[in-house]
Coordinates of N, CA and C and ligand atoms in Angstrom, one line a residue:
M1 N 9.7 -75.9 21.7 CA 8.6 -74.8 21.9 C 9.0 -73.9 23.0
I2 N 9.3 -74.5 24.2 CA 9.7 -73.7 25.4 C 11.1 -74.1 25.8
E3 N 12.0 -73.1 25.8 CA 13.4 -73.4 26.2 C 13.8 -72.6 27.4
V4 N 14.2 -73.2 28.4 CA 14.6 -72.5 29.6 C 16.0 -72.9 29.9
Q5 N 16.9 -71.9 30.0 CA 18.4 -72.2 30.1 C 18.9 -71.4 31.3
N6 N 19.4 -72.2 32.3 CA 20.1 -71.6 33.4 C 19.5 -70.4 34.1
V7 N 18.2 -70.6 34.4 CA 17.4 -69.5 35.0 C 17.6 -69.5 36.5
S8 N 18.0 -68.3 37.0 CA 18.1 -68.2 38.5 C 17.3 -66.9 38.9
K9 N 16.7 -66.9 40.1 CA 16.0 -65.8 40.6 C 16.1 -65.7 42.1
S10 N 16.4 -64.5 42.6 CA 16.4 -64.3 44.0 C 15.5 -63.1 44.3
Y11 N 14.9 -63.1 45.5 CA 14.2 -61.9 46.0 C 15.0 -61.3 47.1
H12 N 15.1 -60.0 47.1 CA 15.9 -59.3 48.1 C 15.0 -58.4 48.9
S13 N 15.2 -58.4 50.2 CA 14.6 -57.5 51.1 C 15.7 -56.9 52.0
K14 N 15.4 -55.9 52.8 CA 16.5 -55.3 53.6 C 17.1 -56.3 54.5
K15 N 16.3 -57.3 55.0 CA 16.9 -58.3 55.9 C 17.6 -59.5 55.3
E16 N 17.0 -59.9 54.1 CA 17.6 -61.1 53.6 C 17.4 -61.2 52.1
T17 N 18.2 -62.2 51.5 CA 18.0 -62.5 50.1 C 17.5 -64.0 50.1
T18 N 16.5 -64.2 49.3 CA 15.9 -65.5 49.1 C 16.3 -66.0 47.7
H19 N 17.1 -67.1 47.6 CA 17.4 -67.6 46.3 C 16.3 -68.6 46.0
V20 N 15.4 -68.2 45.1 CA 14.2 -69.0 44.8 C 14.4 -70.0 43.7
L21 N 15.0 -69.6 42.6 CA 15.3 -70.5 41.5 C 16.8 -70.6 41.3
K22 N 17.4 -71.8 41.2 CA 18.8 -71.9 41.0 C 19.1 -72.7 39.8
D23 N 19.5 -72.0 38.7 CA 20.1 -72.6 37.5 C 19.1 -73.7 36.9
I24 N 17.9 -73.2 36.7 CA 16.9 -74.1 36.1 C 17.0 -74.2 34.6
T25 N 17.1 -75.4 34.1 CA 17.2 -75.6 32.6 C 16.2 -76.8 32.2
F26 N 15.4 -76.5 31.3 CA 14.5 -77.6 30.7 C 14.0 -77.1 29.3
S27 N 13.5 -78.1 28.6 CA 12.8 -77.7 27.4 C 11.5 -78.5 27.3
V28 N 10.5 -77.9 26.7 CA 9.2 -78.6 26.5 C 8.9 -78.5 25.0
P29 N 8.8 -79.7 24.4 CA 8.5 -79.7 23.0 C 7.0 -79.4 22.7
K30 N 6.8 -79.0 21.5 CA 5.4 -78.7 21.1 C 4.4 -79.8 21.4
G31 N 3.3 -79.5 21.9 CA 2.3 -80.5 22.2 C 2.4 -81.3 23.5
E32 N 3.4 -81.0 24.2 CA 3.6 -81.7 25.5 C 2.9 -81.1 26.7
I33 N 2.4 -81.9 27.6 CA 1.7 -81.3 28.8 C 2.6 -81.6 30.0
V34 N 3.1 -80.6 30.6 CA 4.1 -80.7 31.7 C 3.5 -80.3 33.0
G35 N 3.7 -81.1 34.0 CA 3.2 -80.8 35.4 C 4.4 -80.2 36.2
L36 N 4.2 -79.2 36.9 CA 5.2 -78.6 37.7 C 4.8 -78.8 39.2
L37 N 5.7 -79.6 39.8 CA 5.4 -80.0 41.2 C 6.4 -79.4 42.2
G38 N 6.1 -79.2 43.4 CA 7.0 -78.7 44.4 C 6.3 -78.3 45.6
S39 N 6.9 -78.4 46.8 CA 6.3 -78.0 48.0 C 5.9 -76.5 48.0
N40 N 5.2 -76.1 49.0 CA 4.9 -74.6 49.2 C 6.2 -73.8 49.2
G41 N 6.2 -72.8 48.4 CA 7.4 -71.9 48.4 C 8.6 -72.4 47.6
A42 N 8.3 -73.5 46.9 CA 9.4 -74.1 46.1 C 9.9 -73.2 44.9
G43 N 9.0 -72.4 44.5 CA 9.4 -71.5 43.4 C 8.6 -71.7 42.1
K44 N 7.5 -72.4 42.2 CA 6.7 -72.7 41.0 C 6.1 -71.4 40.4
T45 N 5.4 -70.6 41.3 CA 4.8 -69.4 40.8 C 5.8 -68.4 40.2
T46 N 7.0 -68.4 40.9 CA 8.0 -67.5 40.4 C 8.5 -67.9 39.0
L47 N 8.6 -69.2 38.8 CA 9.0 -69.7 37.4 C 7.9 -69.3 36.4
I48 N 6.7 -69.5 36.8 CA 5.6 -69.2 35.9 C 5.5 -67.7 35.6
K49 N 5.7 -66.9 36.6 CA 5.7 -65.5 36.3 C 6.8 -65.1 35.4
I50 N 8.0 -65.7 35.5 CA 9.1 -65.5 34.6 C 8.7 -65.9 33.2
L51 N 8.1 -67.1 33.0 CA 7.7 -67.6 31.7 C 6.7 -66.6 31.1
C52 N 5.8 -66.0 31.9 CA 4.8 -65.1 31.4 C 5.3 -63.7 31.3
N53 N 6.6 -63.5 31.5 CA 7.2 -62.2 31.4 C 6.7 -61.1 32.4
L54 N 6.1 -61.6 33.5 CA 5.7 -60.7 34.5 C 6.8 -60.2 35.4
I55 N 7.8 -61.1 35.6 CA 9.0 -60.6 36.3 C 10.2 -61.2 35.5
E56 N 11.4 -60.6 35.7 CA 12.5 -61.0 35.0 C 13.4 -61.9 35.8
S57 N 14.1 -62.9 35.2 CA 15.0 -63.7 36.0 C 16.3 -62.9 36.2
D58 N 17.1 -63.3 37.1 CA 18.4 -62.6 37.3 C 19.4 -63.0 36.3
T59 N 19.4 -64.3 36.0 CA 20.3 -64.9 35.0 C 19.6 -65.8 34.1
G60 N 20.2 -66.2 33.0 CA 19.6 -67.3 32.1 C 18.8 -66.7 31.0
S61 N 18.2 -67.6 30.2 CA 17.4 -67.1 29.1 C 16.2 -68.0 28.9
I62 N 15.1 -67.5 28.4 CA 13.9 -68.2 28.1 C 13.5 -67.9 26.6
S63 N 13.1 -68.9 25.9 CA 12.5 -68.6 24.6 C 11.2 -69.5 24.4
I64 N 10.3 -68.9 23.8 CA 9.0 -69.6 23.4 C 8.8 -69.4 21.9
N65 N 8.7 -70.5 21.2 CA 8.6 -70.5 19.8 C 9.8 -69.7 19.2
Q66 N 10.9 -69.9 19.7 CA 12.2 -69.2 19.2 C 12.2 -67.7 19.4
Q67 N 11.2 -67.2 20.2 CA 11.3 -65.7 20.5 C 11.7 -65.6 22.0
S68 N 12.7 -64.8 22.2 CA 13.2 -64.7 23.6 C 12.2 -63.9 24.4
V69 N 12.1 -64.4 25.7 CA 11.1 -63.8 26.6 C 11.9 -62.8 27.6
N70 N 11.7 -61.6 27.4 CA 12.3 -60.6 28.4 C 11.5 -59.3 28.3
H71 N 11.8 -58.4 29.2 CA 11.0 -57.1 29.2 C 11.2 -56.3 27.9
K72 N 12.3 -56.5 27.2 CA 12.4 -55.7 25.9 C 11.7 -56.4 24.7
N73 N 11.4 -57.7 24.9 CA 10.8 -58.4 23.8 C 9.5 -59.1 24.2
K74 N 8.4 -58.5 23.8 CA 7.1 -59.0 24.2 C 6.5 -60.0 23.2
K75 N 7.2 -60.2 22.1 CA 6.7 -60.9 21.0 C 6.3 -62.4 21.3
A76 N 7.1 -63.0 22.2 CA 6.8 -64.4 22.6 C 5.4 -64.5 23.2
L77 N 5.0 -63.4 23.9 CA 3.7 -63.5 24.6 C 2.5 -63.7 23.7
R78 N 2.7 -63.4 22.5 CA 1.5 -63.7 21.6 C 1.2 -65.2 21.4
Y79 N 2.2 -66.0 21.8 CA 2.0 -67.5 21.7 C 1.4 -68.1 23.1
V80 N 1.3 -67.2 24.1 CA 1.1 -67.7 25.4 C -0.2 -67.1 26.0
S81 N -1.1 -68.0 26.6 CA -2.1 -67.5 27.5 C -2.0 -68.2 28.8
S82 N -2.4 -67.5 29.9 CA -2.1 -68.0 31.2 C -3.3 -67.7 32.1
V83 N -3.4 -68.6 33.1 CA -4.3 -68.4 34.2 C -3.4 -68.4 35.5
L84 N -3.3 -67.3 36.1 CA -2.4 -67.2 37.3 C -3.3 -67.3 38.5
E85 N -2.6 -67.5 39.7 CA -3.3 -67.5 40.9 C -4.2 -66.3 41.1
G86 N -5.4 -66.5 41.5 CA -6.3 -65.3 41.8 C -7.1 -64.8 40.6
N87 N -7.0 -65.6 39.5 CA -7.8 -65.3 38.3 C -7.8 -63.8 37.9
R88 N -6.6 -63.3 37.7 CA -6.5 -61.9 37.4 C -6.8 -61.6 36.0
N89 N -7.1 -62.7 35.2 CA -7.4 -62.4 33.8 C -8.9 -62.2 33.5
I90 N -9.7 -62.1 34.5 CA -11.1 -61.9 34.3 C -11.6 -60.8 35.2
Y91 N -12.8 -60.2 34.7 CA -13.3 -59.1 35.5 C -14.5 -59.5 36.4
W92 N -14.3 -59.4 37.7 CA -15.3 -60.0 38.6 C -16.6 -59.2 38.6
R93 N -16.6 -57.9 38.3 CA -17.8 -57.2 38.3 C -18.6 -57.2 37.0
L94 N -18.1 -58.0 36.0 CA -18.8 -58.1 34.8 C -19.4 -59.5 34.8
T95 N -20.5 -59.7 33.9 CA -21.1 -61.1 33.8 C -20.1 -61.9 32.9
I96 N -20.4 -63.2 32.9 CA -19.7 -64.1 32.0 C -19.7 -63.6 30.6
K97 N -20.9 -63.3 30.1 CA -21.1 -62.8 28.7 C -20.3 -61.6 28.5
E98 N -20.4 -60.6 29.4 CA -19.6 -59.4 29.2 C -18.1 -59.6 29.2
N99 N -17.6 -60.6 30.0 CA -16.2 -60.9 30.0 C -15.8 -61.4 28.6
V100 N -16.6 -62.4 28.1 CA -16.3 -63.0 26.8 C -16.3 -61.9 25.7
E101 N -17.3 -61.0 25.8 CA -17.4 -60.0 24.8 C -16.2 -59.0 24.8
Y102 N -15.9 -58.7 26.1 CA -14.8 -57.8 26.3 C -13.5 -58.3 25.7
F103 N -13.2 -59.6 26.1 CA -11.9 -60.2 25.6 C -11.9 -60.5 24.1
L104 N -13.0 -60.8 23.5 CA -13.0 -60.9 22.1 C -12.8 -59.5 21.5
G105 N -13.3 -58.5 22.1 CA -13.2 -57.1 21.6 C -11.7 -56.7 21.6
I106 N -11.0 -57.0 22.7 CA -9.6 -56.5 22.8 C -8.7 -57.3 21.9
R107 N -9.2 -58.5 21.4 CA -8.4 -59.3 20.5 C -8.7 -58.9 19.1
G108 N -9.5 -57.8 18.9 CA -9.7 -57.2 17.6 C -10.9 -57.7 16.8
F109 N -11.8 -58.5 17.4 CA -12.9 -58.9 16.7 C -13.9 -57.7 16.6
S110 N -14.6 -57.6 15.4 CA -15.6 -56.6 15.2 C -16.9 -56.9 16.0
K111 N -17.8 -55.9 16.1 CA -19.0 -56.2 16.9 C -19.8 -57.3 16.2
K112 N -19.8 -57.4 14.9 CA -20.5 -58.4 14.2 C -19.9 -59.8 14.5
E113 N -18.6 -59.9 14.4 CA -17.9 -61.1 14.7 C -18.1 -61.6 16.1
I114 N -18.1 -60.6 17.1 CA -18.4 -60.9 18.5 C -19.8 -61.5 18.6
A115 N -20.8 -60.9 18.0 CA -22.1 -61.4 18.1 C -22.2 -62.8 17.5
E116 N -21.5 -63.1 16.4 CA -21.5 -64.4 15.8 C -20.8 -65.5 16.7
R117 N -19.7 -65.1 17.4 CA -19.0 -66.1 18.1 C -19.5 -66.3 19.6
L118 N -20.1 -65.2 20.1 CA -20.4 -65.2 21.5 C -21.1 -66.5 22.0
N119 N -22.3 -66.7 21.4 CA -23.1 -67.8 21.8 C -22.5 -69.2 21.6
H120 N -21.7 -69.2 20.5 CA -21.0 -70.5 20.2 C -20.0 -70.8 21.3
I121 N -19.3 -69.8 21.7 CA -18.3 -70.0 22.8 C -19.0 -70.4 24.1
L122 N -20.0 -69.6 24.4 CA -20.8 -69.9 25.7 C -21.3 -71.3 25.7
M123 N -21.9 -71.7 24.6 CA -22.5 -73.1 24.5 C -21.4 -74.1 24.5
K124 N -20.3 -73.9 23.7 CA -19.3 -74.9 23.7 C -18.7 -75.2 25.0
F125 N -18.5 -74.2 25.9 CA -17.9 -74.4 27.2 C -19.0 -74.5 28.3
E126 N -20.2 -74.7 27.9 CA -21.3 -74.9 28.8 C -21.5 -73.8 29.8
L127 N -21.4 -72.6 29.3 CA -21.6 -71.4 30.2 C -22.8 -70.6 29.8
Y128 N -23.5 -71.1 28.8 CA -24.6 -70.3 28.2 C -25.7 -70.0 29.3
E129 N -26.1 -71.1 30.0 CA -27.1 -70.9 31.0 C -26.8 -69.8 32.1
K130 N -25.5 -69.7 32.4 CA -25.1 -68.8 33.4 C -24.6 -67.5 32.9
R131 N -24.8 -67.2 31.6 CA -24.1 -66.1 30.9 C -24.3 -64.7 31.6
D132 N -25.5 -64.5 32.2 CA -25.8 -63.2 32.8 C -25.4 -63.1 34.2
K133 N -24.8 -64.1 34.8 CA -24.4 -64.0 36.2 C -23.0 -63.2 36.3
L134 N -23.0 -62.4 37.3 CA -21.7 -61.7 37.6 C -20.7 -62.7 38.0
V135 N -19.4 -62.5 37.6 CA -18.4 -63.5 37.9 C -18.2 -63.6 39.4
K136 N -18.3 -62.4 40.1 CA -18.1 -62.4 41.5 C -19.1 -63.3 42.3
N137 N -20.3 -63.5 41.7 CA -21.3 -64.3 42.3 C -21.2 -65.8 42.0
L138 N -20.3 -66.2 41.2 CA -20.1 -67.6 40.8 C -19.4 -68.4 41.9
S139 N -19.5 -69.7 41.8 CA -18.7 -70.5 42.7 C -17.2 -70.4 42.3
R140 N -16.3 -70.8 43.2 CA -14.9 -70.7 42.8 C -14.6 -71.6 41.6
G141 N -15.2 -72.7 41.6 CA -15.0 -73.7 40.4 C -15.4 -73.0 39.1
M142 N -16.6 -72.4 39.1 CA -17.1 -71.7 37.9 C -16.2 -70.6 37.5
Q143 N -15.8 -69.8 38.5 CA -14.9 -68.7 38.2 C -13.6 -69.2 37.6
Q144 N -13.1 -70.3 38.1 CA -11.8 -70.8 37.6 C -12.1 -71.3 36.1
K145 N -13.3 -71.9 35.9 CA -13.6 -72.4 34.6 C -13.7 -71.2 33.6
V146 N -14.3 -70.1 34.0 CA -14.4 -68.9 33.2 C -13.0 -68.4 32.9
A147 N -12.2 -68.3 33.9 CA -10.8 -67.8 33.7 C -10.1 -68.7 32.6
I148 N -10.3 -70.0 32.7 CA -9.6 -70.9 31.8 C -10.2 -70.7 30.4
V149 N -11.5 -70.6 30.3 CA -12.2 -70.4 29.0 C -11.6 -69.1 28.3
I150 N -11.6 -68.0 29.1 CA -11.1 -66.7 28.6 C -9.7 -66.8 28.1
A151 N -8.9 -67.5 28.8 CA -7.5 -67.7 28.4 C -7.5 -68.6 27.1
L152 N -8.3 -69.6 27.0 CA -8.2 -70.5 25.9 C -8.8 -69.8 24.6
M153 N -9.7 -68.8 24.8 CA -10.3 -68.1 23.7 C -9.2 -67.5 22.8
A154 N -8.1 -67.2 23.4 CA -7.0 -66.6 22.5 C -6.4 -67.7 21.6
D155 N -6.7 -68.9 21.9 CA -6.3 -70.0 21.0 C -4.7 -70.0 20.8
T156 N -4.0 -69.7 21.8 CA -2.5 -69.7 21.7 C -2.0 -71.1 21.7
E157 N -0.7 -71.2 21.2 CA -0.1 -72.6 21.2 C 0.4 -73.0 22.6
V158 N 0.6 -72.0 23.4 CA 1.1 -72.4 24.8 C 0.1 -71.9 25.8
V159 N -0.2 -72.8 26.8 CA -1.1 -72.4 27.9 C -0.4 -72.7 29.2
I160 N -0.4 -71.7 30.1 CA 0.3 -71.9 31.4 C -0.8 -71.7 32.5
L161 N -0.9 -72.7 33.3 CA -1.9 -72.7 34.4 C -1.2 -72.8 35.7
D162 N -1.5 -71.8 36.6 CA -0.9 -71.9 38.0 C -2.0 -72.4 38.9
E163 N -1.8 -73.6 39.5 CA -2.7 -74.1 40.5 C -4.2 -74.0 40.1
P164 N -4.6 -74.6 38.9 CA -5.9 -74.5 38.5 C -7.0 -75.0 39.4
T165 N -6.7 -75.9 40.3 CA -7.7 -76.5 41.2 C -7.5 -76.1 42.6
L166 N -6.6 -75.1 42.9 CA -6.3 -74.8 44.3 C -7.5 -74.3 45.0
G167 N -7.7 -74.9 46.2 CA -8.8 -74.5 47.1 C -10.2 -74.9 46.6
L168 N -10.3 -75.7 45.5 CA -11.7 -76.0 45.0 C -12.2 -77.2 45.8
D169 N -13.6 -77.3 45.9 CA -14.2 -78.5 46.5 C -14.1 -79.6 45.5
V170 N -14.5 -80.8 45.9 CA -14.4 -82.0 45.1 C -15.1 -81.9 43.8
V171 N -16.3 -81.3 43.8 CA -17.1 -81.2 42.6 C -16.5 -80.2 41.6
S172 N -16.1 -79.1 42.1 CA -15.5 -78.1 41.2 C -14.2 -78.6 40.7
N173 N -13.4 -79.3 41.5 CA -12.2 -79.9 41.1 C -12.4 -80.8 39.9
Q174 N -13.5 -81.6 40.0 CA -13.8 -82.6 38.9 C -14.2 -81.9 37.7
I175 N -15.0 -80.7 37.8 CA -15.4 -80.0 36.7 C -14.2 -79.5 35.9
I176 N -13.2 -78.9 36.7 CA -12.0 -78.3 36.0 C -11.2 -79.5 35.4
L177 N -11.1 -80.6 36.1 CA -10.3 -81.7 35.6 C -10.9 -82.2 34.2
E178 N -12.2 -82.4 34.2 CA -12.9 -82.9 33.0 C -12.7 -81.9 31.8
F179 N -12.8 -80.6 32.2 CA -12.7 -79.5 31.2 C -11.3 -79.5 30.6
L180 N -10.3 -79.7 31.5 CA -8.9 -79.7 31.0 C -8.6 -81.0 30.2
L181 N -9.2 -82.1 30.6 CA -9.0 -83.3 29.9 C -9.5 -83.2 28.4
E182 N -10.7 -82.5 28.3 CA -11.2 -82.2 26.9 C -10.2 -81.4 26.1
I183 N -9.5 -80.4 26.8 CA -8.6 -79.6 26.0 C -7.3 -80.4 25.6
V184 N -6.8 -81.2 26.6 CA -5.6 -81.9 26.2 C -5.8 -83.0 25.2
K185 N -7.1 -83.4 25.1 CA -7.4 -84.5 24.2 C -7.1 -84.0 22.7
E186 N -7.2 -82.7 22.5 CA -7.0 -82.2 21.1 C -5.5 -82.2 20.7
K187 N -4.7 -82.3 21.7 CA -3.2 -82.4 21.5 C -2.6 -81.4 20.6
D188 N -3.2 -80.2 20.6 CA -2.6 -79.1 19.8 C -2.0 -78.0 20.6
K189 N -1.9 -78.2 21.9 CA -1.3 -77.1 22.7 C -0.2 -77.6 23.6
T190 N 0.8 -76.8 23.9 CA 1.8 -77.1 24.8 C 1.4 -76.4 26.1
I191 N 1.3 -77.3 27.2 CA 0.7 -76.8 28.4 C 1.7 -77.0 29.6
I192 N 1.8 -76.0 30.5 CA 2.5 -76.2 31.7 C 1.5 -75.9 32.8
I193 N 1.4 -76.9 33.7 CA 0.4 -76.8 34.8 C 1.1 -77.0 36.2
S194 N 1.1 -75.9 37.0 CA 1.6 -76.0 38.3 C 0.5 -76.5 39.2
S195 N 0.8 -77.5 40.1 CA -0.2 -78.0 40.9 C 0.3 -78.9 42.1
H196 N -0.5 -79.0 43.1 CA -0.1 -79.9 44.2 C -1.0 -81.2 44.0
D197 N -1.9 -81.1 43.0 CA -3.0 -82.1 42.9 C -2.4 -83.3 42.0
M198 N -2.0 -84.4 42.7 CA -1.4 -85.5 41.9 C -2.3 -86.1 41.0
N199 N -3.6 -86.2 41.4 CA -4.6 -86.8 40.5 C -4.7 -86.0 39.2
L200 N -4.7 -84.7 39.3 CA -4.7 -83.8 38.1 C -3.5 -84.0 37.2
I201 N -2.3 -84.0 37.9 CA -1.1 -84.2 37.2 C -1.1 -85.6 36.5
E202 N -1.5 -86.6 37.2 CA -1.4 -88.0 36.6 C -2.4 -88.1 35.4
K203 N -3.5 -87.4 35.5 CA -4.5 -87.6 34.4 C -4.2 -86.7 33.2
L204 N -3.5 -85.6 33.4 CA -3.3 -84.7 32.3 C -2.0 -84.7 31.7
C205 N -0.9 -85.0 32.5 CA 0.4 -84.6 32.0 C 1.2 -85.8 31.4
D206 N 2.1 -85.4 30.5 CA 3.0 -86.4 29.9 C 4.3 -86.5 30.8
R207 N 4.7 -85.3 31.3 CA 6.0 -85.3 32.0 C 5.8 -84.4 33.2
V208 N 6.7 -84.7 34.2 CA 6.6 -83.9 35.4 C 8.0 -83.3 35.8
F209 N 8.0 -82.1 36.2 CA 9.2 -81.5 36.7 C 8.9 -81.3 38.2
I210 N 9.9 -81.6 39.0 CA 9.8 -81.3 40.5 C 10.8 -80.3 40.8
I211 N 10.4 -79.2 41.5 CA 11.3 -78.2 41.9 C 11.5 -78.3 43.5
S212 N 12.7 -78.4 43.9 CA 13.0 -78.5 45.3 C 14.2 -77.7 45.7
D213 N 14.1 -76.9 46.7 CA 15.2 -76.0 47.1 C 15.7 -75.2 45.9
G214 N 14.8 -74.8 45.1 CA 15.1 -73.9 43.9 C 15.7 -74.6 42.7
K215 N 15.9 -76.0 42.9 CA 16.5 -76.7 41.7 C 15.5 -77.7 41.1
L216 N 15.7 -77.9 39.8 CA 14.9 -78.9 39.2 C 15.4 -80.3 39.5
I217 N 14.8 -81.0 40.4 CA 15.4 -82.3 40.8 C 14.8 -83.5 40.0
T218 N 13.7 -83.3 39.4 CA 13.1 -84.4 38.6 C 12.6 -83.9 37.3
D219 N 12.9 -84.6 36.2 CA 12.3 -84.4 34.9 C 12.1 -85.8 34.4
S220 N 10.8 -86.2 34.6 CA 10.6 -87.6 34.2 C 9.1 -87.7 33.7
S221 N 8.9 -88.9 33.1 CA 7.5 -89.1 32.6 C 6.6 -89.4 33.8
V222 N 5.3 -89.2 33.7 CA 4.4 -89.4 34.8 C 4.5 -90.9 35.2
D223 N 4.6 -91.8 34.3 CA 4.7 -93.2 34.7 C 5.9 -93.5 35.5
E224 N 7.1 -92.9 35.1 CA 8.3 -93.1 35.9 C 8.1 -92.6 37.3
L225 N 7.5 -91.4 37.4 CA 7.3 -90.8 38.7 C 6.4 -91.7 39.6
L226 N 5.3 -92.2 39.0 CA 4.4 -93.1 39.8 C 5.1 -94.4 40.2
D227 N 6.0 -94.9 39.3 CA 6.7 -96.1 39.7 C 7.6 -95.8 40.9
L228 N 8.3 -94.6 40.8 CA 9.2 -94.2 41.9 C 8.4 -94.1 43.2
F229 N 7.2 -93.5 43.1 CA 6.4 -93.3 44.4 C 6.1 -94.7 44.9
K230 N 5.8 -95.7 44.0 CA 5.4 -97.0 44.5 C 6.6 -97.6 45.3
V231 N 7.8 -97.5 44.7 CA 9.0 -98.1 45.3 C 9.2 -97.4 46.6
V232 N 9.1 -96.1 46.7 CA 9.4 -95.3 47.9 C 8.4 -95.7 49.0
S233 N 7.1 -95.8 48.6 CA 6.1 -96.1 49.6 C 6.2 -97.6 50.1
Y234 N 6.7 -98.5 49.1 CA 6.9 -99.9 49.5 C 8.0 -100.0 50.6
H235 N 9.1 -99.3 50.4 CA 10.2 -99.3 51.4 C 9.7 -98.6 52.7
F236 N 8.9 -97.6 52.6 CA 8.5 -96.8 53.7 C 7.6 -97.7 54.6
Y237 N 6.7 -98.5 54.0 CA 5.7 -99.3 54.8 C 6.3 -100.7 55.2
F238 N 7.2 -101.3 54.3 CA 7.5 -102.7 54.6 C 8.9 -102.9 55.0
E239 N 9.8 -101.8 55.1 CA 11.1 -102.1 55.5 C 11.5 -101.3 56.8
Ligands
ATP301 P1 3.1 -72.3 46.6 O1 2.9 -73.7 46.2 O2 2.9 -72.1 48.0 O3 2.2 -71.3 45.8 P2 5.4 -71.7 45.0 O4 6.2 -72.9 44.7 O5 4.5 -71.2 43.9 O6 4.6 -71.9 46.3 P3 6.6 -69.0 45.0 O7 5.3 -68.3 45.2 O8 7.3 -68.9 43.7 O9 6.5 -70.6 45.4 O10 7.6 -68.5 46.2 C1 8.9 -69.0 46.3 C2 9.6 -68.2 47.5 O11 9.8 -66.9 47.1 C3 8.8 -68.2 48.8 O12 9.7 -68.3 49.8 C4 8.1 -66.9 48.8 O13 7.9 -66.4 50.1 C5 9.2 -66.0 48.0 N1 8.6 -64.9 47.3 C6 7.7 -65.0 46.3 N2 7.4 -63.8 45.8 C7 8.2 -62.9 46.5 C8 8.4 -61.5 46.4 N3 7.7 -60.7 45.6 N4 9.3 -60.9 47.3 C9 10.0 -61.7 48.2 N5 9.8 -63.0 48.3 C10 9.0 -63.6 47.5

């Protein structure tokens, strides 16, 4: 479903060159949920932006559903929806209902179809009660939920989430986690989630990639990673 081959990326300024991604290669089969881990500045957002075709890699290639991802070919993006840091996929000055209406509209639904679907979507995702609230007045957890709902409305095969619980309080964190658990239960989407939240990764993901110093240093199942953590912490505490 997603093929990443030898991707490298550097940022250049007058003073320095930062080599952020170094020869990253991986593949994610259809239906798999992958967690992307790494310390601050490891390159997770950069990789996600490349996958979403927002920036181009310096070398290497990416394909999604056998369509190559680059600035000349936007076809792959029809299979992808994303929620990037800062919820740039929703309008903060519109209400929840207006956001849903707008995004159904730009996806080509007629006024009649929008009227038919609107309440169903709002109720399905438990947003109906709050439908007339401006997004900017919602809690961060609710804003994040709306951003994920809007992304999921496209019903794409691939979903990419950058730090979906970043900065959320415990309750909002739980809301997003439960919401995502519902989505992954259906097992019909290929999902990449970047996060520092090990609880989220453990509960949602099948496999984990760790990026360190620009390289992909771990590609393992969540169980293997947890076993490794147990061994490391055993040695740390008892030896
Ligand atoms: P975090 O977990 O803190 O969000 P990250 O793993 O998502 O980090 P990136 O945001 O991809 O990391 O950043 C990787 C490195 O690239 C950092 O050192 C960052 O300062 C640098 N960087 C990111 N974007 C740019 C840019 N547009 N120009 C120059 N350097 C950048």
